[in-house]
Amino acid sequence: MFSFTFLAVCALVSICLVGPTDAVPKRAPSNSYIQYTTVTGYFLQDEAPTNASTFSFINTNFGLINRTYPTDANYDPKGKKTQWQRLANQVFRLNRDAPTDVHYKLLYAGRHGEGYHNAAESYYGTPAWNCYYSELDGNGTVTWADARLTPKGVTQALAVNTFWASEIKVQKIPTPQSYYTSPLTRCLATANLTFSGLDLPNRHPFVPTVKEFFREGISGHTCDRRGSKSYIQSAFPGYKIEPGFTETDQLWEAYHGETQVDQDIRSKKVLDDVFSNDRETYLSITSHSGEIASILRGAVIPMLVKAETIKASSPTTATQQPYTPICTCTSPPAIPEPAKNRTDLLGRRRDEHIIWRSNYEYGQQYAPDTAELGAPSRQQCVIFSILNFRVELSSSPIMTVVHALDDYYLAITLLITIGYQLFFFSIAFSLKFDKLTDFAGGTNFVWLAIITFALSGHHHARQIVCSIFIMLWGARLSGFLLFRIIKTGKDDRFDDKRDKFFSFLGFWVFQMIWVWTVSLPVTILNSPNVTKFDQPDFGTGRDIAGVILFAIGFILESVSDIQKYQFRSDPANKGKVCDIGFFTWTRHPNYFGEIIIQFSIFMIAVSPSAYGYVTGGAFSAQYAAILGPFFLTLLLMFVSGLTLQERPGAKKRFESGNHWESFSRYTKRTSILIPFPPQIYEPMPTFLKRTIFLEFPIYVFDPAKHADQAKVREREAEEANTGIQEEDQGSNSGLADGQR
């Protein structure tokens, strides 16, 4: 048998099929069948001297034998072509010159990377795995039902992706023209990691077809139970699903498995279906070691196969054999001694007591109770149900997970936010007290991050960083605004609302929505539906970029707040335009910094999904959390930020004559939001300012259109009056001086 790395990552198979060469190969008539045989001489995998246990497909050009072909003389007389280019020409000539019943295809058959079911079997030992643990969905550490890839499995698939990229660039290997995959998650993910990002021709993009019969041999093990059709469509939206694919798994049966004969017939059917209906020459199939062996039964991953149409009744066309019961045991067997003292499936130190989860996570509503599992010992999850709260306990305190109302923590965070804001609203309205309003908003972020982080029970570095970032931002914001309101005494925003219950309450309701929505990236990252998945180690490119952006945004917002406060605190600057520090490059550096902060937190929080560790509904939820930073951006740009600052501020200055000329010059040379050098911004064409730099017409003040002309005339009259009075005073003063 080939080494695990070869099987787990990619096997290369070349197939020649006997069938018509024009258009789509015709389906074999009912009185004939297709017989597949191996053709040797092309790949090392087919040669007797090859040692399967030490064979490396990466070190041997996918096993392609370095040889000449009969077609080389005309195709490559100067010997400039690569071995793969010459093989492609050989396959082309074979198809061109073949009889009408013959067709050759090159098949790239790849096994999935290491899954958690592989790691669990190695961890518990094969006997204990087969009779007990394989029938469970997983334990409190990992889930192996329809197993996902382990970090090692992801690394293996990415290594093959890198090798493919090299083969495409250097060896000019013919890339697959059609892609097929098993419906099990480990294969769906492996195919994506293996082929995504490669330099593939536009006419043959990576759009795999999910085929039911390419799955692993079906046993009673939960790792062989596929997810629902809806789950696959949600987790892998770019994949095509074959017609007739059922919503739920109709083939898997608990405690029973298909026979080898059944699997061989199933494999033959799917291979015949592909070869009879796919006109392409180069095919990729991502499947399982057992299924690949079943497809090509009788050889150790043969590389070139001849398929011949035999005009006779098929010796095995159908089977009515029922699934056979699998051997089970009613209590956990003893774990091998070395396993008791080593780390768990995620590399952490483990205790002898393990939590078992009974929920199935891939779209099917599968929650077996004790009777269905066959023995009371199968239900070892300690559950407390109070108002839909579920707590899973283990011997390790960091593994305590609280399931509160929903497993995304959306309901519990909403209730906390409503209660927290209503508490401070009651104080503010009763005492006509403005000093706690913004403090309540900023500190609410801090509490939500602390609570969801504490409930999650899984403290990955990414959770810690994101939680600290939003707590740091919320604490600084609330602290600064509290300090400022204490100094100023009151908040002018509430002058027309403070005594009106519903108007004042409306502001607090909006603040509830703001806090809850902007917190979504951290809330969902800390939720059980995300923390149950493994995560990439902190330090990915997204993580580093997110940390850098957060630092930039935090400095921009906090420093600009201080700069503006100090400027306005100086009596000499009363009414003047704040054009110092960061305000030299943007009129609202604090807003821009706040937007950057929220997008940076989202960028870090979504990394588990971006790198393929989180799938299904949790994948969608993590990306949906971008609503948080988008909501904040829309709020600052169109609701409570720029729309209240720009045109109204300019209108007030113009009507009152308060440093209007200097303010007008400042707006012309300074970007409204995105920091930019004023020397370049000022002469920039207006249409660029209105588009790329976001200075939309709704922000622009036109004195002729937007000013209250009555107030302007009143102000001009006052100024004229003041001028006359000053002139009279000057004349009187001159007369007095003359008399002296």
XYZ file of C-alpha atoms in Angstrom:
740
model
C 0.000 0.000 0.000
C 1.260 3.492 -0.754
C 2.444 5.766 2.035
C -0.250 7.665 3.909
C 0.900 11.007 2.512
C 0.442 9.788 -1.041
C -2.966 8.303 -0.373
C -4.131 11.157 1.792
C -3.219 13.862 -0.640
C -3.389 12.863 -4.262
C -3.192 9.746 -6.348
C -2.735 10.081 -10.087
C -4.554 7.644 -12.323
C -4.522 7.484 -16.112
C -7.393 5.676 -17.777
C -8.069 4.720 -21.327
C -11.667 3.890 -22.012
C -12.944 1.726 -24.786
C -15.849 3.649 -26.277
C -16.693 6.008 -29.120
C -14.239 8.822 -29.772
C -16.620 11.325 -31.289
C -18.609 13.647 -29.038
C -19.781 12.099 -25.766
C -18.989 8.386 -25.389
C -22.167 6.418 -25.791
C -23.590 4.470 -22.891
C -22.884 0.756 -23.221
C -25.875 -1.129 -24.658
C -27.888 -3.264 -22.273
C -26.271 -6.409 -23.696
C -22.736 -5.150 -23.091
C -20.646 -3.697 -20.309
C -17.381 -1.807 -19.808
C -14.389 -3.708 -18.494
C -11.445 -1.771 -17.093
C -7.914 -3.157 -17.245
C -4.548 -1.645 -16.386
C -2.178 -0.381 -19.074
C 1.408 -0.396 -17.885
C 4.454 1.513 -19.055
C 3.349 5.053 -18.291
C 3.556 5.445 -14.518
C 5.884 4.068 -11.855
C 2.878 3.110 -9.742
C 2.118 0.330 -12.259
C 5.609 -1.145 -12.271
C 6.397 -4.214 -10.147
C 9.729 -2.881 -8.754
C 8.030 0.214 -7.254
C 7.935 0.059 -3.456
C 4.505 1.376 -2.560
C 5.460 2.178 1.043
C 8.289 4.537 0.058
C 6.942 5.898 -3.220
C 6.750 9.717 -3.422
C 4.606 11.223 -6.149
C 6.092 14.679 -5.511
C 9.662 13.489 -6.082
C 8.735 11.520 -9.200
C 6.723 14.006 -11.278
C 3.445 12.376 -10.213
C 5.022 9.008 -10.996
C 5.242 9.714 -14.725
C 7.945 7.491 -16.257
C 10.656 9.365 -18.125
C 10.468 7.618 -21.480
C 9.917 8.229 -25.160
C 6.666 7.639 -27.014
C 6.094 6.576 -30.621
C 4.617 10.021 -31.282
C 7.732 11.922 -30.108
C 9.536 11.841 -33.450
C 7.003 14.075 -35.165
C 5.836 16.056 -32.145
C 9.152 16.867 -30.473
C 12.065 16.200 -32.847
C 14.370 18.612 -30.987
C 13.520 17.279 -27.523
C 12.254 20.626 -26.183
C 8.940 19.441 -24.771
C 8.364 18.265 -21.199
C 7.453 14.687 -20.372
C 3.867 15.761 -19.606
C 3.529 17.621 -22.901
C 4.703 14.554 -24.766
C 2.311 12.322 -22.798
C -0.580 14.670 -23.631
C 0.305 14.389 -27.303
C 0.500 10.600 -26.947
C -2.991 10.475 -25.421
C -4.288 12.744 -28.180
C -2.835 10.450 -30.869
C -4.200 7.369 -29.106
C -7.688 8.866 -29.233
C -7.298 10.016 -32.810
C -6.049 6.672 -34.092
C -8.213 4.423 -31.893
C -10.997 2.245 -33.295
C -14.516 3.599 -33.003
C -15.056 1.707 -29.749
C -11.967 3.031 -27.997
C -11.454 6.195 -26.013
C -8.578 7.160 -23.720
C -8.899 9.341 -20.630
C -6.386 10.576 -18.080
C -7.729 10.422 -14.548
C -6.306 12.307 -11.553
C -7.657 10.440 -8.519
C -6.927 12.095 -5.179
C -7.683 10.882 -1.677
C -8.721 13.460 0.905
C -6.254 14.820 3.453
C -6.200 13.520 7.006
C -9.618 13.838 8.652
C -10.539 13.851 12.310
C -11.846 10.300 11.961
C -8.322 9.235 10.927
C -6.844 11.030 13.919
C -9.456 9.537 16.262
C -8.817 5.975 15.063
C -5.100 6.460 15.568
C -5.737 7.999 18.978
C -8.104 5.373 20.394
C -6.690 2.392 18.550
C -8.426 0.521 15.737
C -10.225 -2.106 17.902
C -11.762 0.499 20.216
C -12.541 2.772 17.286
C -14.317 0.118 15.252
C -16.488 -1.263 18.030
C -17.425 1.904 19.915
C -16.037 5.353 19.195
C -16.693 5.292 15.439
C -20.443 5.059 16.158
C -20.426 8.396 18.027
C -20.538 11.812 16.406
C -17.430 12.900 18.290
C -16.299 13.996 21.716
C -16.055 17.309 23.541
C -12.867 18.130 21.701
C -13.683 17.370 18.067
C -16.426 16.015 15.828
C -15.738 13.189 13.402
C -19.219 12.599 11.963
C -18.737 13.472 8.267
C -15.260 14.375 9.426
C -13.562 17.606 8.520
C -9.873 17.907 7.739
C -7.388 18.182 10.580
C -4.743 20.927 10.379
C -2.423 18.220 9.068
C -4.976 17.314 6.394
C -5.254 20.959 5.362
C -1.476 21.190 5.141
C -1.361 18.055 3.001
C -3.936 19.424 0.560
C -2.151 22.767 0.347
C 1.135 20.965 -0.328
C -0.475 19.276 -3.309
C -1.842 22.638 -4.441
C 1.708 23.994 -4.395
C 2.950 20.966 -6.307
C 0.191 21.330 -8.883
C 1.143 24.993 -9.365
C 4.742 23.960 -10.005
C 3.742 21.168 -12.391
C 1.509 23.544 -14.348
C 4.205 26.187 -14.650
C 7.288 24.017 -15.152
C 6.086 20.690 -16.556
C 3.076 22.052 -18.487
C 0.958 19.251 -17.062
C -2.508 19.048 -18.653
C -4.956 20.309 -16.039
C -8.271 18.567 -15.383
C -11.090 19.487 -17.706
C -13.790 18.095 -15.414
C -13.841 17.735 -11.642
C -15.744 15.243 -9.478
C -15.830 14.753 -5.733
C -17.338 12.592 -3.028
C -20.122 14.309 -1.047
C -18.297 13.879 2.273
C -16.900 17.074 3.771
C -13.278 15.928 3.890
C -13.302 15.398 0.121
C -15.240 18.566 -0.641
C -12.675 20.571 1.338
C -9.658 18.712 -0.080
C -10.780 19.371 -3.653
C -11.200 23.053 -2.881
C -7.796 23.383 -1.212
C -6.067 21.359 -3.931
C -7.318 23.209 -6.993
C -8.320 26.700 -5.850
C -6.025 29.494 -6.964
C -4.281 27.491 -9.685
C -3.614 28.906 -13.133
C -6.433 26.989 -14.796
C -7.752 27.697 -18.299
C -10.912 29.804 -18.423
C -12.747 27.177 -20.457
C -12.136 24.556 -17.750
C -12.485 26.275 -14.343
C -12.565 24.434 -11.040
C -16.284 23.695 -10.727
C -16.575 20.177 -9.292
C -19.621 17.948 -9.532
C -20.663 16.188 -6.315
C -21.567 12.563 -7.011
C -23.173 10.351 -4.387
C -21.509 7.105 -5.448
C -17.947 8.433 -5.216
C -18.219 8.278 -1.422
C -16.288 5.926 0.851
C -17.417 2.395 1.591
C -20.576 2.888 3.646
C -20.275 1.512 7.162
C -22.110 2.222 10.392
C -19.338 4.658 11.321
C -20.628 8.217 11.564
C -17.664 9.449 9.544
C -19.316 7.769 6.531
C -22.596 9.643 6.993
C -22.751 12.639 4.684
C -24.278 16.025 5.380
C -27.485 17.224 3.854
C -27.763 18.619 0.355
C -28.577 22.017 1.863
C -25.401 21.927 3.947
C -23.242 21.120 0.914
C -24.855 23.909 -1.107
C -24.300 26.351 1.747
C -20.733 25.355 2.621
C -19.539 24.884 -0.979
C -21.743 27.209 -3.037
C -19.660 26.932 -6.212
C -20.047 23.167 -6.491
C -22.546 21.445 -8.790
C -24.636 18.620 -7.355
C -25.660 15.768 -9.627
C -29.368 15.327 -10.473
C -31.257 13.026 -8.124
C -29.055 13.866 -5.125
C -31.316 13.503 -2.062
C -31.594 16.116 0.683
C -30.651 13.658 3.442
C -28.372 10.645 3.375
C -30.445 7.684 2.210
C -27.519 5.254 2.017
C -26.054 5.390 5.524
C -27.574 3.134 8.182
C -26.536 3.086 11.847
C -24.743 -0.107 12.970
C -24.829 -1.569 9.444
C -22.515 -1.415 6.464
C -22.563 -2.276 2.776
C -20.690 -5.332 1.544
C -17.561 -5.090 -0.558
C -19.502 -6.507 -3.495
C -22.072 -3.713 -3.153
C -19.344 -1.081 -3.036
C -17.660 -2.483 -6.136
C -20.938 -2.425 -8.062
C -21.689 1.097 -6.843
C -18.198 2.212 -7.886
C -18.577 0.578 -11.277
C -21.873 2.387 -11.822
C -20.482 5.829 -11.059
C -17.363 5.234 -13.142
C -19.477 4.030 -16.067
C -21.727 7.065 -15.644
C -18.801 9.495 -15.764
C -17.095 7.791 -18.689
C -20.320 7.475 -20.648
C -21.402 11.094 -20.259
C -18.262 13.212 -20.009
C -16.600 14.082 -23.321
C -13.444 15.454 -21.680
C -10.115 13.603 -21.644
C -8.623 14.826 -18.344
C -10.729 14.163 -15.253
C -10.148 14.769 -11.546
C -11.848 12.664 -8.870
C -11.425 13.508 -5.182
C -12.521 10.517 -3.158
C -11.349 8.037 -0.505
C -8.690 5.354 -0.412
C -11.291 2.589 -0.113
C -13.384 3.994 -2.951
C -10.371 4.505 -5.225
C -9.359 0.894 -4.552
C -12.930 -0.205 -5.276
C -13.004 1.699 -8.552
C -9.801 -0.029 -9.599
C -10.157 -3.261 -7.620
C -7.284 -5.683 -8.073
C -4.389 -3.229 -8.303
C -2.480 -0.974 -5.972
C -3.580 2.413 -7.305
C -2.975 1.545 -10.995
C -2.110 4.547 -13.130
C -3.261 3.682 -16.637
C -6.440 1.691 -17.130
C -7.991 0.335 -20.275
C -11.768 0.167 -20.364
C -13.168 -2.169 -22.957
C -16.785 -2.636 -23.986
C -17.615 -6.349 -23.862
C -20.630 -7.496 -25.885
C -22.120 -9.774 -23.265
C -24.321 -9.509 -20.213
C -22.568 -7.986 -17.250
C -21.588 -10.571 -14.635
C -22.608 -8.127 -11.853
C -25.267 -5.636 -12.813
C -27.211 -5.364 -9.565
C -27.284 -6.573 -6.014
C -30.035 -7.058 -3.496
C -27.723 -7.892 -0.613
C -28.852 -6.117 2.572
C -26.362 -4.196 4.684
C -24.641 -6.398 7.235
C -24.544 -5.558 10.963
C -21.221 -4.236 12.235
C -19.597 -5.396 15.460
C -20.191 -3.025 18.376
C -19.666 -2.875 22.113
C -21.913 -1.237 24.705
C -19.230 0.525 26.743
C -15.973 2.276 25.872
C -13.085 -0.176 25.575
C -9.935 0.615 27.466
C -7.858 3.215 25.653
C -4.354 1.944 24.851
C -1.993 2.949 27.633
C 0.134 5.318 25.521
C -3.009 7.239 24.504
C -3.992 7.982 28.112
C -0.853 9.990 28.694
C -0.586 11.877 25.430
C -2.318 14.943 24.063
C -5.857 14.962 22.764
C -6.951 15.146 19.108
C -6.184 18.873 19.015
C -2.765 18.451 20.610
C -3.834 19.439 24.154
C -3.189 17.434 27.298
C -6.218 15.269 28.041
C -7.845 13.785 31.141
C -9.448 10.346 31.198
C -12.959 11.838 31.308
C -14.300 13.011 27.964
C -17.513 14.816 27.089
C -19.625 13.305 24.342
C -21.852 15.435 22.158
C -24.885 13.908 20.529
C -25.772 16.694 18.147
C -25.072 16.172 14.459
C -23.796 19.351 12.871
C -24.177 19.096 9.131
C -27.740 20.165 8.429
C -29.520 16.940 9.439
C -31.626 17.054 12.580
C -29.933 14.054 14.122
C -29.906 13.848 17.899
C -29.981 10.250 19.080
C -31.189 9.645 22.589
C -29.953 6.948 24.926
C -32.242 4.265 23.511
C -31.193 4.960 19.938
C -27.554 4.727 20.896
C -28.154 1.342 22.464
C -26.635 1.895 25.910
C -26.865 4.515 28.676
C -23.108 5.011 28.608
C -23.357 6.640 25.194
C -25.011 9.735 26.661
C -22.230 11.229 28.784
C -23.003 14.886 28.241
C -24.117 16.620 31.468
C -26.820 19.100 30.461
C -28.585 21.720 32.543
C -31.654 23.178 30.821
C -32.802 26.491 32.269
C -34.402 28.905 29.821
C -32.699 26.990 26.999
C -29.256 27.281 28.571
C -27.135 24.162 28.072
C -23.850 23.705 29.909
C -21.368 21.005 28.936
C -19.028 20.135 31.784
C -15.666 18.415 31.740
C -12.820 17.921 34.178
C -11.005 20.907 32.683
C -12.440 24.330 33.565
C -11.455 25.855 30.229
C -13.651 23.309 28.455
C -16.891 24.477 30.071
C -19.183 25.574 27.261
C -22.446 27.405 27.891
C -25.148 27.141 25.216
C -27.325 30.179 25.883
C -30.617 30.404 23.976
C -28.880 29.873 20.633
C -25.433 28.609 19.708
C -24.402 31.871 18.062
C -25.035 33.887 21.272
C -27.264 36.271 19.284
C -30.236 36.122 21.643
C -28.302 36.325 24.907
C -26.221 39.297 23.728
C -29.365 41.063 22.529
C -31.088 40.552 25.892
C -28.013 41.758 27.784
C -27.778 44.835 25.564
C -31.456 45.705 25.970
C -31.297 45.317 29.749
C -28.050 47.284 30.068
C -29.270 50.193 27.944
C -32.699 50.344 29.600
C -31.032 50.507 33.016
C -29.012 53.583 32.043
C -31.963 55.076 30.152
C -34.058 54.982 33.319
C -31.333 56.919 35.159
C -30.809 59.443 32.350
C -34.523 60.132 31.864
C -35.413 60.272 35.549
C -32.549 62.574 36.541
C -32.261 64.451 33.215
C -28.658 63.317 33.308
C -26.558 63.228 30.091
C -23.248 62.059 31.476
C -23.873 58.303 31.254
C -25.332 58.082 27.755
C -22.176 57.492 25.715
C -20.551 55.697 28.646
C -23.376 53.132 28.515
C -22.797 52.567 24.804
C -19.034 52.054 24.955
C -18.995 49.866 28.060
C -21.745 47.669 26.590
C -19.206 46.478 23.984
C -16.818 45.569 26.762
C -19.386 43.502 28.647
C -20.556 41.602 25.576
C -16.983 40.644 24.708
C -16.235 39.538 28.275
C -19.439 37.507 28.614
C -19.266 35.712 25.262
C -15.578 34.988 25.750
C -16.241 33.553 29.215
C -19.152 31.423 27.973
C -17.310 30.046 24.951
C -15.126 27.605 26.881
C -12.539 27.572 24.050
C -9.984 30.320 24.315
C -8.084 30.404 21.055
C -5.534 33.172 20.585
C -7.759 34.693 17.901
C -10.685 34.939 20.324
C -8.455 36.595 22.891
C -7.100 39.147 20.408
C -10.493 40.075 18.944
C -12.139 40.280 22.377
C -9.333 42.467 23.735
C -9.428 44.702 20.671
C -13.136 45.477 20.948
C -12.870 45.866 24.730
C -9.939 48.248 24.322
C -11.823 50.266 21.725
C -15.058 50.366 23.771
C -13.292 51.246 27.012
C -11.288 54.068 25.422
C -14.305 55.485 23.619
C -16.575 55.416 26.662
C -13.838 56.789 28.911
C -13.055 59.693 26.615
C -16.711 60.597 26.065
C -17.398 60.432 29.818
C -14.438 62.724 30.494
C -15.593 65.150 27.804
C -19.208 65.328 28.984
C -18.077 65.915 32.572
C -16.089 68.898 31.324
C -18.812 70.318 29.083
C -21.692 69.591 31.486
C -24.372 68.507 29.002
C -24.951 66.978 25.583
C -26.576 69.358 23.075
C -27.954 66.406 21.074
C -30.670 65.881 23.687
C -31.885 69.432 24.165
C -35.085 68.689 22.245
C -35.448 65.097 23.532
C -34.482 65.065 27.189
C -38.025 65.716 28.452
C -39.835 63.594 25.864
C -40.015 59.947 26.910
C -40.422 58.277 23.517
C -38.080 60.631 21.641
C -35.401 60.080 24.271
C -36.063 56.326 24.347
C -35.704 56.220 20.546
C -32.073 57.278 20.865
C -31.394 54.495 23.378
C -33.105 51.892 21.172
C -30.875 52.964 18.307
C -27.879 52.639 20.613
C -28.978 49.063 21.423
C -29.004 48.211 17.722
C -25.613 49.869 17.244
C -23.943 47.952 20.074
C -25.442 44.555 19.228
C -24.761 44.807 15.485
C -21.204 46.127 15.672
C -20.355 43.393 18.216
C -21.382 40.603 15.809
C -17.887 39.578 14.578
C -16.662 38.962 18.141
C -19.978 37.528 19.347
C -20.074 34.901 16.601
C -16.348 34.134 16.872
C -16.865 33.333 20.580
C -20.024 31.279 20.005
C -20.190 27.456 20.363
C -21.106 26.981 16.696
C -17.712 28.432 15.746
C -15.496 27.368 18.661
C -16.412 23.703 18.123
C -14.277 23.865 14.977
C -10.527 23.876 14.939
C -8.815 27.151 14.025
C -5.652 28.034 12.140
C -2.843 29.140 14.424
C -2.870 32.860 15.074
C -0.435 34.696 12.846
C -1.914 34.186 9.394
C -1.646 36.946 6.798
C -5.184 38.068 7.626
C -4.347 38.185 11.329
C -1.221 40.277 10.808
C -3.007 42.661 8.437
C -5.869 42.958 10.927
C -3.549 43.780 13.822
C -1.756 46.432 11.751
C -5.034 48.008 10.639
C -6.363 47.994 14.201
C -3.232 49.782 15.432
C -3.570 52.395 12.677
C -7.268 52.918 13.350
C -6.869 53.031 17.136
C -4.072 55.601 16.968
C -5.971 57.664 14.405
C -9.191 57.753 16.440
C -7.752 58.215 19.915
C -5.094 60.790 18.977
C -7.501 62.848 16.844
C -10.033 62.912 19.701
C -7.342 64.335 21.988
C -6.124 66.803 19.359
C -9.611 68.202 18.779
C -10.413 68.369 22.490
C -7.214 70.259 23.270
C -7.779 72.635 20.339
C -11.303 73.499 21.444
C -10.285 73.821 25.091
C -8.014 76.763 24.234
C -10.072 80.011 24.513
C -7.905 81.525 21.774
C -9.313 79.004 19.289
C -12.973 79.730 19.958
C -14.909 79.365 16.715
C -11.794 78.595 14.679
C -11.412 75.638 12.338
C -9.500 72.687 13.835
C -6.887 72.021 11.156
C -4.045 70.634 13.230
C -2.528 67.140 13.469
C -4.539 64.449 11.724
C -7.174 67.066 10.859
C -4.727 68.435 8.314
C -5.272 65.334 6.145
C -8.934 64.558 6.824
C -11.847 66.468 8.314
C -12.933 63.427 10.316
C -9.918 61.290 11.273
C -11.747 59.848 14.283
C -14.556 58.492 12.085
C -12.104 56.968 9.621
C -10.136 55.382 12.476
C -13.314 53.905 13.962
C -14.277 52.332 10.617
C -10.790 50.852 10.183
C -10.934 49.387 13.702
C -14.182 47.506 13.086
C -13.131 46.096 9.720
C -9.793 44.995 11.207
C -11.586 43.069 13.977
C -13.833 41.412 11.390
C -10.810 40.520 9.251
C -9.218 38.647 12.158
C -12.459 37.095 13.422
C -13.423 35.586 10.065
C -10.044 33.856 9.550
C -11.303 30.376 10.635
C -13.851 30.462 7.810
C -11.562 32.176 5.325
C -9.007 29.375 5.696
C -11.559 26.572 5.425
C -11.621 25.451 9.062
C -15.234 26.502 9.670
C -17.965 25.279 7.327
C -21.745 25.071 7.032
C -23.982 27.507 8.858
C -21.125 28.779 11.018
C -19.200 29.704 7.857
C -22.160 31.760 6.642
C -22.647 33.316 10.071
C -19.041 34.460 10.300
C -19.197 36.173 6.939
C -22.640 37.618 7.717
C -20.999 39.337 10.713
C -19.564 41.860 8.247
C -22.927 43.529 8.850
C -21.290 44.982 11.997
C -18.567 47.112 10.371
C -20.841 47.929 7.421
C -23.578 49.132 9.783
C -21.078 51.341 11.628
C -19.820 52.759 8.329
C -23.328 53.540 7.116
C -24.164 55.046 10.495
C -21.178 57.403 10.432
C -21.610 58.332 6.782
C -25.363 58.687 6.447
C -27.069 58.855 9.855
C -25.312 60.323 12.871
C -21.871 61.275 11.625
C -21.036 63.185 8.468
C -24.612 64.149 7.656
C -24.913 65.969 11.008
C -21.442 67.501 10.847
C -20.847 68.647 7.289
C -23.718 70.590 5.705
C -25.354 71.620 9.031
C -21.980 72.772 10.394
C -21.187 74.755 7.266
C -24.693 76.259 7.272
C -24.316 77.397 10.858
C -20.920 78.981 10.189
C -22.098 80.757 7.052
C -25.265 82.152 8.608
C -23.407 83.352 11.681
C -20.306 84.475 9.797
C -18.167 82.403 12.157
C -14.790 82.092 10.372
C -16.636 81.137 7.216
C -13.836 82.042 4.812
C -11.223 79.933 6.613
C -13.715 77.059 6.947
C -14.531 77.198 3.235
C -10.834 77.060 2.336
C -10.362 74.139 4.753
C -13.134 72.052 3.162
C -11.733 72.629 -0.321
C -8.229 71.428 0.534
C -9.046 68.655 3.043
C -10.555 65.226 2.336
C -13.846 64.588 4.091
C -12.975 61.089 5.404
C -10.047 59.266 3.770
C -6.699 60.797 4.858
C -4.931 62.431 1.904
C -2.272 65.130 1.425
C -4.053 68.516 1.130
C -1.580 69.738 -1.497
C -2.813 66.986 -3.829
C -6.448 67.002 -2.743
C -7.130 70.720 -3.279
C -6.515 70.847 -7.064
C -8.136 67.454 -7.613
C -11.109 67.381 -10.034
C -14.477 67.623 -8.309
C -15.762 64.337 -9.735
C -12.899 62.465 -8.026
C -13.715 64.124 -4.724
C -17.391 63.218 -5.136
C -16.647 59.557 -5.953
C -13.368 58.047 -4.803
C -13.050 60.305 -1.771
C -16.740 59.964 -0.793
C -17.582 63.670 -0.587
C -21.107 63.044 -1.802
C -23.442 65.930 -2.725
C -25.470 65.389 0.475
C -22.479 66.720 2.447
C -21.817 69.782 0.299
C -23.138 73.170 1.437
C -24.257 75.660 -1.213
C -24.999 79.073 0.350
C -27.462 79.976 -2.392
C -29.493 76.796 -1.896
C -29.110 75.828 1.730
C -28.611 79.009 3.763
C -31.465 80.777 5.533
C -31.283 84.082 3.691
C -33.284 85.879 6.367
C -30.654 84.989 8.956
C -27.915 86.055 6.556
C -29.556 89.446 5.999
C -30.072 89.829 9.733
C -26.424 89.037 10.361
C -25.277 91.419 7.606
C -27.472 94.171 9.036
C -25.974 93.634 12.484
C -22.496 93.754 11.031
C -23.315 96.957 9.163
C -24.747 98.471 12.353
C -21.677 97.465 14.266
C -19.500 99.079 11.599
C -21.422 102.367 11.759
C -21.205 102.432 15.540
C -17.495 101.761 15.458
C -17.059 104.528 12.869
C -19.041 107.001 15.003
C -17.001 106.091 18.049
C -13.851 106.679 16.047
C -15.069 110.138 14.912
C -16.008 111.177 18.438
C -12.683 110.018 19.666
C -10.928 112.109 17.013
C -12.985 115.214 17.951
C -12.077 114.856 21.569
C -8.430 114.506 20.692
C -8.653 117.676 18.583
C -10.208 119.610 21.441
C -7.381 118.501 23.713
